[in-house]
Coordinates of N, CA, C and O in Angstrom, one line a residue:
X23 N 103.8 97.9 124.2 CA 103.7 97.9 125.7 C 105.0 98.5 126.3 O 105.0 99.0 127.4
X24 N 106.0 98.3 125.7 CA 107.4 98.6 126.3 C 107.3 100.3 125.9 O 108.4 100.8 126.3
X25 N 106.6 101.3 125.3 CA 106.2 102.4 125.3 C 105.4 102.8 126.3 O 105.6 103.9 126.9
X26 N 104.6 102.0 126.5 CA 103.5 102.3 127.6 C 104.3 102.0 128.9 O 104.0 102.4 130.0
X27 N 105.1 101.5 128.8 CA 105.6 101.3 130.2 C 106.5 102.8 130.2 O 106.7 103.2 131.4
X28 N 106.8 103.3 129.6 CA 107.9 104.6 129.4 C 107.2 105.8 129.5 O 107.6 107.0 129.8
X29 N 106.2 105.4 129.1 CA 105.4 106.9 129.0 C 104.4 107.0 130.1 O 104.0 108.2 130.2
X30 N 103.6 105.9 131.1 CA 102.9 106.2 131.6 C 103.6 105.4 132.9 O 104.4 104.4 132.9
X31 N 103.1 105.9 133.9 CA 102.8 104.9 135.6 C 103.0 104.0 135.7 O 102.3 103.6 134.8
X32 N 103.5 102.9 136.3 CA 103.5 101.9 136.7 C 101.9 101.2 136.7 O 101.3 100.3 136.1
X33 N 101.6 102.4 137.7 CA 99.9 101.4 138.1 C 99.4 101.7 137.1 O 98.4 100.9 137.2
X34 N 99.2 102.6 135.7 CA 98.1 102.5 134.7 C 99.0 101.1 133.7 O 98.8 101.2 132.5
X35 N 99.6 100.2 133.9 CA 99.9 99.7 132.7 C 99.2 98.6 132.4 O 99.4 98.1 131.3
X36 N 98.3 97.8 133.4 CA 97.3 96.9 133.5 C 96.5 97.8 132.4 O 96.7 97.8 131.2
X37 N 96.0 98.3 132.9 CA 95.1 99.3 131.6 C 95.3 99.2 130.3 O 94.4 99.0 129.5
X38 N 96.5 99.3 129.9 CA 97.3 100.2 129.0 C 97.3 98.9 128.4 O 97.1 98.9 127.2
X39 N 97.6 97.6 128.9 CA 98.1 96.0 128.4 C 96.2 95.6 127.7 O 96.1 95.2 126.5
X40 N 95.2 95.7 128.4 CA 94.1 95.9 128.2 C 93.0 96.5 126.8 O 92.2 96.0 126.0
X41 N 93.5 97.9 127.2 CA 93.6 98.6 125.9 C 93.7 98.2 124.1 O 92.9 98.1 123.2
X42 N 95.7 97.8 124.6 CA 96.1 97.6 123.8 C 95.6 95.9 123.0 O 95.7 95.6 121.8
X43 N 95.1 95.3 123.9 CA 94.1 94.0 123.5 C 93.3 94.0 122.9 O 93.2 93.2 121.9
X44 N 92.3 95.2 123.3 CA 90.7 95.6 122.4 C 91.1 96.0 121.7 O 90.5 95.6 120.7
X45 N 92.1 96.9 121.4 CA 92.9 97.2 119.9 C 92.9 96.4 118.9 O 92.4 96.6 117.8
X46 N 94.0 95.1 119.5 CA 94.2 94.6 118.6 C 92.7 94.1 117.8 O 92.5 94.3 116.6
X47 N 91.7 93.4 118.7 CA 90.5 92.2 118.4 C 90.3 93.2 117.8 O 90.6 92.8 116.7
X48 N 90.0 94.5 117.8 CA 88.8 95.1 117.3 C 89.5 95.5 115.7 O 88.8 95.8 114.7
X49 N 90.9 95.6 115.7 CA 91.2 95.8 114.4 C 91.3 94.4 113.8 O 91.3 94.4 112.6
X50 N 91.4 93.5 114.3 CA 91.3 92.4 113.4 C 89.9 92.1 113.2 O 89.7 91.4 112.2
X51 N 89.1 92.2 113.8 CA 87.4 92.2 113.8 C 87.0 93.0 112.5 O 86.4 92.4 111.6
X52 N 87.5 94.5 112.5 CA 87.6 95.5 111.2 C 88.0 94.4 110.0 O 87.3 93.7 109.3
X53 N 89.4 94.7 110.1 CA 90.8 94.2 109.3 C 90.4 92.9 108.5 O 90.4 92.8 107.3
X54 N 90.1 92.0 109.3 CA 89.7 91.0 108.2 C 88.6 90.8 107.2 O 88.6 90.0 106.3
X55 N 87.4 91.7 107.5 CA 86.4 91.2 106.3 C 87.0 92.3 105.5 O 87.1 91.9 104.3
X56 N 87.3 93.6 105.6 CA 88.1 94.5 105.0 C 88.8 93.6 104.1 O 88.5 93.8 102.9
X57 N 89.7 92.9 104.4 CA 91.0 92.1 103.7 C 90.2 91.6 102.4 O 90.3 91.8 101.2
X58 N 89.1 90.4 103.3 CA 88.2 89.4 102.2 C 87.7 90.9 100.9 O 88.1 91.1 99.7
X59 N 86.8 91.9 101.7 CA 85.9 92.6 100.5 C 87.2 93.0 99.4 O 87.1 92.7 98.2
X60 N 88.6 93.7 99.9 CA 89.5 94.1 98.8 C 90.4 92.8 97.9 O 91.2 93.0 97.0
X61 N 90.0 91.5 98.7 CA 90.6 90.1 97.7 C 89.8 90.2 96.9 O 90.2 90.3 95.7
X62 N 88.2 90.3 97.1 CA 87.2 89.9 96.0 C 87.0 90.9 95.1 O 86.4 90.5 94.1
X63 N 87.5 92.2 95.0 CA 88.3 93.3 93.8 C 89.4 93.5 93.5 O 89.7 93.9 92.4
X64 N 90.2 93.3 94.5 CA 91.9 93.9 93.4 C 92.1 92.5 93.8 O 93.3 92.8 93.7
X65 N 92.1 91.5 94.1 CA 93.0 90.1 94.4 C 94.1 90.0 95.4 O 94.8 91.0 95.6
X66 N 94.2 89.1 96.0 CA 95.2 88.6 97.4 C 96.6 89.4 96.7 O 97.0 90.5 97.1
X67 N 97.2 89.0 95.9 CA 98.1 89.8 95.3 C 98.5 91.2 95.7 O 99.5 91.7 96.1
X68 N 97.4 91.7 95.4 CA 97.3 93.7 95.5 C 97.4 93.8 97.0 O 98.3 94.5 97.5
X69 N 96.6 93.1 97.7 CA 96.4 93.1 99.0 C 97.4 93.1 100.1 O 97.3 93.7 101.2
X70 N 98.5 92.3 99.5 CA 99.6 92.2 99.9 C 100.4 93.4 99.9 O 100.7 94.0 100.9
X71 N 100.6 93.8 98.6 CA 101.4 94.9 98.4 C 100.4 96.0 99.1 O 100.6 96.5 100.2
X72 N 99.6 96.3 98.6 CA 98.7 97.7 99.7 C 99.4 97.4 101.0 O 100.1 98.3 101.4
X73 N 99.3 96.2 101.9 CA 99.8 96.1 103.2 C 101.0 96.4 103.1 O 101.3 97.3 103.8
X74 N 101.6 96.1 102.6 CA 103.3 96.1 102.6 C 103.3 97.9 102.5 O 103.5 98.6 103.5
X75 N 103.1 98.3 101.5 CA 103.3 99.5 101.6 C 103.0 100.7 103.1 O 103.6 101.6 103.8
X76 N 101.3 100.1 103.1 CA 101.1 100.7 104.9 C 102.0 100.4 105.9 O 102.3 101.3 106.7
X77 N 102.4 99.2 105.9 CA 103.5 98.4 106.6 C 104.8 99.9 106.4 O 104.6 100.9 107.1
X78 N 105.2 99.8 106.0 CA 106.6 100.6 105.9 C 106.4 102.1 105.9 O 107.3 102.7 106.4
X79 N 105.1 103.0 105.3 CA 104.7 104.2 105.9 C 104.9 103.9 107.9 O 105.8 104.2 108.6
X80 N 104.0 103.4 108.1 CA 103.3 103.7 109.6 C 104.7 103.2 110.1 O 105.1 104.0 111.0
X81 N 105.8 102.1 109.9 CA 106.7 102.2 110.5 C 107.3 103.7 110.1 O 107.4 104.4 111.1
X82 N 107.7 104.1 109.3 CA 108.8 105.1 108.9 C 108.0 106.4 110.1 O 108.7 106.9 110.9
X83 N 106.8 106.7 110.2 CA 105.9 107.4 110.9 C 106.5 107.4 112.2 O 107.1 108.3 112.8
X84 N 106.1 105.7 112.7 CA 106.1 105.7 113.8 C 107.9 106.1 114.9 O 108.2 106.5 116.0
X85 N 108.6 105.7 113.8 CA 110.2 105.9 114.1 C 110.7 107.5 113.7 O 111.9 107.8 113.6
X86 N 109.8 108.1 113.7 CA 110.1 109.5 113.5 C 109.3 110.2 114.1 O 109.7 111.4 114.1
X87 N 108.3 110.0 114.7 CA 107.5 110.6 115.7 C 107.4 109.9 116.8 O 108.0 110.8 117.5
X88 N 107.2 109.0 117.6 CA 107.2 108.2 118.9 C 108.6 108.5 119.8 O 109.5 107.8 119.3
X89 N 108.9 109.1 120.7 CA 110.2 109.2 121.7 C 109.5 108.3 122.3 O 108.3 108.0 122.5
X90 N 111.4 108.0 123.0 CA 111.4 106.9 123.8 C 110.6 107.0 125.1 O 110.1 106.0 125.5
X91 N 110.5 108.4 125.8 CA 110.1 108.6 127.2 C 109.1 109.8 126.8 O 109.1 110.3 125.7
X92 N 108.3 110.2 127.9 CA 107.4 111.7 127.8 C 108.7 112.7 128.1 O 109.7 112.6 128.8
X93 N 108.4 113.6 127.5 CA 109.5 114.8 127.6 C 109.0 115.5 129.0 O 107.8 115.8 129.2
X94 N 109.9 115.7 130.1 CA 110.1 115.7 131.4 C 109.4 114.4 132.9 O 109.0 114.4 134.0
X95 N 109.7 113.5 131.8 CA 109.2 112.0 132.8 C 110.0 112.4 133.9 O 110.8 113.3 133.7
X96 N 109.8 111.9 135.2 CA 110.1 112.4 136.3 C 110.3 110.6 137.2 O 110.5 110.4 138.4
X97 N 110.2 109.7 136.2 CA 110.4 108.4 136.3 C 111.2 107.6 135.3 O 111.4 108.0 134.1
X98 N 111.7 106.6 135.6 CA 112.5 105.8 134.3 C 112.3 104.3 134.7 O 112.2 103.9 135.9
X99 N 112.2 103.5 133.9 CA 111.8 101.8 134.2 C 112.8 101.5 134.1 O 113.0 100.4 134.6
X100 N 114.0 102.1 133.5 CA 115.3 100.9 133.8 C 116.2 101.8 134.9 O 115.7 102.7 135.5
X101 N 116.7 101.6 135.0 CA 118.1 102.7 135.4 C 119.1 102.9 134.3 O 119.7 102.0 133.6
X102 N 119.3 104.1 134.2 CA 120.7 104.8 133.0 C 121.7 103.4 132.9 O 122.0 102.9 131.8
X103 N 122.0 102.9 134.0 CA 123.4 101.9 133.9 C 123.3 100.9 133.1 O 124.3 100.5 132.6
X104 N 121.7 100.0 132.8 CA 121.0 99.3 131.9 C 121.5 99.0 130.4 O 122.2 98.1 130.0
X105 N 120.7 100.6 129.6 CA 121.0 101.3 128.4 C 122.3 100.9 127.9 O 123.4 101.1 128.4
X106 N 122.0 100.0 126.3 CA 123.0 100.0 125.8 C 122.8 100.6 124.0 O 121.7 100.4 123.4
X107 N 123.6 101.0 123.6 CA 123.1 101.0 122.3 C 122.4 100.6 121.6 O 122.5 99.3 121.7
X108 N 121.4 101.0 120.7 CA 120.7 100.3 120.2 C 121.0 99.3 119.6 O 120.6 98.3 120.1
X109 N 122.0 98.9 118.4 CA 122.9 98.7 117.5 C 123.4 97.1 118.4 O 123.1 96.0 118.0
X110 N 124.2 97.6 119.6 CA 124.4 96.1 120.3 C 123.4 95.8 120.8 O 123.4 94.7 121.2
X111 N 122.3 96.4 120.9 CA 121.2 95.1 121.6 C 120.4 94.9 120.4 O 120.1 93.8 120.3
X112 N 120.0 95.6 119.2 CA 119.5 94.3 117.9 C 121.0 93.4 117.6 O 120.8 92.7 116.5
X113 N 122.2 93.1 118.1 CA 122.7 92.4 117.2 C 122.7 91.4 118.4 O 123.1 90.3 118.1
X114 N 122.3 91.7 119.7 CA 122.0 90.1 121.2 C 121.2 90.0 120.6 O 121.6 89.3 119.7
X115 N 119.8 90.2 120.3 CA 118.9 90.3 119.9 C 119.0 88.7 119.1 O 119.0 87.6 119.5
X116 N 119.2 89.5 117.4 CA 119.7 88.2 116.5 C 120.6 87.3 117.0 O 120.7 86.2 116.5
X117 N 121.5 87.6 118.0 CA 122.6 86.2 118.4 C 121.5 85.3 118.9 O 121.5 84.1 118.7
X118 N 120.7 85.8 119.6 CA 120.2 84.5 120.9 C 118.8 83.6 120.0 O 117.7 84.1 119.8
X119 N 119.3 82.3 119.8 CA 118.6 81.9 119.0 C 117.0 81.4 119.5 O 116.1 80.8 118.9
X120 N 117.0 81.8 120.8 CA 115.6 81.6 121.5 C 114.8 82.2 120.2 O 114.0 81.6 119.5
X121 N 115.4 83.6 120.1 CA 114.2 84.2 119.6 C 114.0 84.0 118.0 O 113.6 85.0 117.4
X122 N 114.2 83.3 117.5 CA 114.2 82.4 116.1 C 112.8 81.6 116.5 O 111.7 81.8 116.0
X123 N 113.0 80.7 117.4 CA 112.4 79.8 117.8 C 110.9 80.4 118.4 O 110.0 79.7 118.9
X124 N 110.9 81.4 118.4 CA 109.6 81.9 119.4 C 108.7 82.5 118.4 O 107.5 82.6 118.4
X125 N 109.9 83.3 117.1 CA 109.6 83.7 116.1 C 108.4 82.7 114.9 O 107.3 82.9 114.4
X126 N 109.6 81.5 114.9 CA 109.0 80.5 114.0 C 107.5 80.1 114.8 O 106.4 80.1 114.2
X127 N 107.7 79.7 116.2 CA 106.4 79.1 116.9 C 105.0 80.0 116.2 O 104.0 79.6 115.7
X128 N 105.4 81.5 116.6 CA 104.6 82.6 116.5 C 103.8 82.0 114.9 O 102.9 81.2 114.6
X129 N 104.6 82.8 114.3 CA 104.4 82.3 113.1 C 103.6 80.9 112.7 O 102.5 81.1 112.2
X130 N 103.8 80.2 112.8 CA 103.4 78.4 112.4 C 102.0 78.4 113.4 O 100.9 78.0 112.9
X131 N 102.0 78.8 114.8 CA 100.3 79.2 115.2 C 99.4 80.2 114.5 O 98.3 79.9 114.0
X132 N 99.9 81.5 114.3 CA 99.3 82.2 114.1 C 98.9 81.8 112.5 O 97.8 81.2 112.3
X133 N 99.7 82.1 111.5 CA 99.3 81.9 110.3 C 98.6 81.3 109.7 O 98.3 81.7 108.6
X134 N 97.9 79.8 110.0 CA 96.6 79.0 110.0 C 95.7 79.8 110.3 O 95.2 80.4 109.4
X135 N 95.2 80.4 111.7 CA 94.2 81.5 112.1 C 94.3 82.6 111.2 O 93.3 82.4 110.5
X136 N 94.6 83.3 110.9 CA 94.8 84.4 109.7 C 94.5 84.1 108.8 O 93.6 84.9 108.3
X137 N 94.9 83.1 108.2 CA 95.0 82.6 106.8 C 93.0 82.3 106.7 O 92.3 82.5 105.8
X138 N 92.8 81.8 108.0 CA 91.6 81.4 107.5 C 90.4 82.3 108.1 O 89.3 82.0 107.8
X139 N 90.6 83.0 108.6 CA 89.6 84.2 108.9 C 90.3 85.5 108.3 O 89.8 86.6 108.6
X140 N 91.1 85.4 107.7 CA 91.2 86.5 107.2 C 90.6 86.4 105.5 O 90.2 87.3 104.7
X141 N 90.9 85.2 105.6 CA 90.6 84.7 103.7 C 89.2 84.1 103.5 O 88.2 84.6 103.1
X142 N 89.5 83.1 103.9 CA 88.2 82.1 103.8 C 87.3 81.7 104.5 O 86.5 80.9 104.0
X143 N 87.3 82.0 105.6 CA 86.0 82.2 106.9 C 84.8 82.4 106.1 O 83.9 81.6 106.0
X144 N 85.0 83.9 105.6 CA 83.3 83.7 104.7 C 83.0 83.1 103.5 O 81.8 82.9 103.4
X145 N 83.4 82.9 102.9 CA 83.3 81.8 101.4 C 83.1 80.8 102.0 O 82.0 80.2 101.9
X146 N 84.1 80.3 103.0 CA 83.6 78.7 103.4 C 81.9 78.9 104.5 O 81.1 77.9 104.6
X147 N 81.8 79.7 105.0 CA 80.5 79.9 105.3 C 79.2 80.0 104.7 O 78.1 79.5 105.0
X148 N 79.7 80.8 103.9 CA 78.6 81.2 102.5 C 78.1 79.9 101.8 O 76.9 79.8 101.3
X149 N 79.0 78.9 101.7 CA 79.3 78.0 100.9 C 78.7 76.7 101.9 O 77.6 76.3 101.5
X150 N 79.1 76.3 102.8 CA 78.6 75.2 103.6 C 77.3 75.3 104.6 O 76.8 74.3 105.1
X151 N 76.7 76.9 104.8 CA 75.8 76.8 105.4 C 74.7 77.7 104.9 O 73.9 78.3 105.6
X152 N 74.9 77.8 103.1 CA 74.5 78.8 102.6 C 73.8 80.0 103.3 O 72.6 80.3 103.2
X153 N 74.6 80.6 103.8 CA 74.2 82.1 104.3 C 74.1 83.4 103.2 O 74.4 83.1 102.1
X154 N 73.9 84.7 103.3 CA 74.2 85.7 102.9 C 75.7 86.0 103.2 O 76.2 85.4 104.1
X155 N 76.2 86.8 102.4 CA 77.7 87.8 102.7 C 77.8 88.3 104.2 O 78.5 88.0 105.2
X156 N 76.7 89.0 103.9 CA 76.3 89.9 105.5 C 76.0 88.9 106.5 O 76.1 89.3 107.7
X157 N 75.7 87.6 106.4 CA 75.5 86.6 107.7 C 76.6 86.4 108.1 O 76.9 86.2 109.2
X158 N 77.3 86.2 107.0 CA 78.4 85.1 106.7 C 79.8 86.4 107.4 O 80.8 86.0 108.0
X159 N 79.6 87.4 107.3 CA 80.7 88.5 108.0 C 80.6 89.0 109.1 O 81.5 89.7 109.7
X160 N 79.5 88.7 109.6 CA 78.8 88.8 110.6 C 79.4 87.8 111.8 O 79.4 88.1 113.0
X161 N 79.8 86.6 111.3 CA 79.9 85.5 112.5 C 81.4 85.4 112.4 O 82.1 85.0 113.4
X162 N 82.0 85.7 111.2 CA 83.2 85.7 110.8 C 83.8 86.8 112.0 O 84.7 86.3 112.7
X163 N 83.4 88.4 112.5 CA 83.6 89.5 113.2 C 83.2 88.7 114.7 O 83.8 89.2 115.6
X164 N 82.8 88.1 114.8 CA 82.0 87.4 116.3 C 83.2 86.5 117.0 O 83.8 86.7 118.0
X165 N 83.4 85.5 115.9 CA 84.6 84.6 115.7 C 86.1 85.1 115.9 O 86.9 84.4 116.5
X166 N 86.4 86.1 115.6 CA 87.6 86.6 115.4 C 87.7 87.1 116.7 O 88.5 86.9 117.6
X167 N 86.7 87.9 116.9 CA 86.6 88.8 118.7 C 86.8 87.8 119.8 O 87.6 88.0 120.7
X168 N 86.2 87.1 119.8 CA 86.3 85.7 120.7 C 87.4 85.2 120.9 O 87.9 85.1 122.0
X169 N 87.9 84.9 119.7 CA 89.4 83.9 119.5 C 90.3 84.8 119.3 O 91.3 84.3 119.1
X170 N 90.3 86.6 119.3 CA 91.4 87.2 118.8 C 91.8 87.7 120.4 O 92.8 88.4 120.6

């Protein structure tokens, strides 16, 4: 979002915050029975590492292709006098221990929900309300859109 605010209008960034919502649901809607079908062949293990590796492509990608601003913006969201090195603002960054704490919060909510619609949502469906695969990924995709 802090791109979207650099690269586009003020008034499109409602949109743009929006957007980037259905994004997310709709790739975690994807993303997780994906996750379950590649645990039930290569194992949580592999899965991990496959991620990790996309993980560090698409960043290396993204930090070598993405500028900060559109080339001739004719607007700026901070003012010049703002702007400090990158360098000293990741190391306020790590000083200010809020953001430990917001980190850990993140973390300790989110990872129960993941953990269990990304893993076990359909086995434990399959299993308690004997459904098919396809029923059972079906409500699992419903579930996640909802709550994601």
């Amino acid at each position: 979002l802090k791109l979207a605010s650099n690269w586009f209008l003020p008034s499109r960034f409602a949109v743009l915050v929006g957007l980037t919502m259905t994004a997310a649901a709709l790739g975690a809607a994807v993303g997780q029975p994906l996750a379950h079908t590649i645990i039930q062949t290569l194992g949580w293990r592999q899965l991990m590492v496959n991620l990790g590796i996309i993980g560090i492509v698409y960043a290396l990608l993204f930090f070598s292709i993405v500028r900060e601003n559109a080339l001739g913006a004719r607007y700026s969201v901070y003012p010049s006098k703002l702007l400090i090195p990158y360098r000293v603002a990741l190391k306020k960054v790590f000083k200010n221990p809020q953001n430990y704490l917001v980190a850990l919060f993140f973390g300790l909510a989110m990872s129960p929900w993941v953990s269990y619609f990304g893993v076990w949502h359909i086995p434990f469906f399959q299993t308690t309300y004997h459904v098919s695969h396809q029923e059972a990924f079906i409500v699992n995709v419903i579930n996640v859109i909802a709550f994601g």
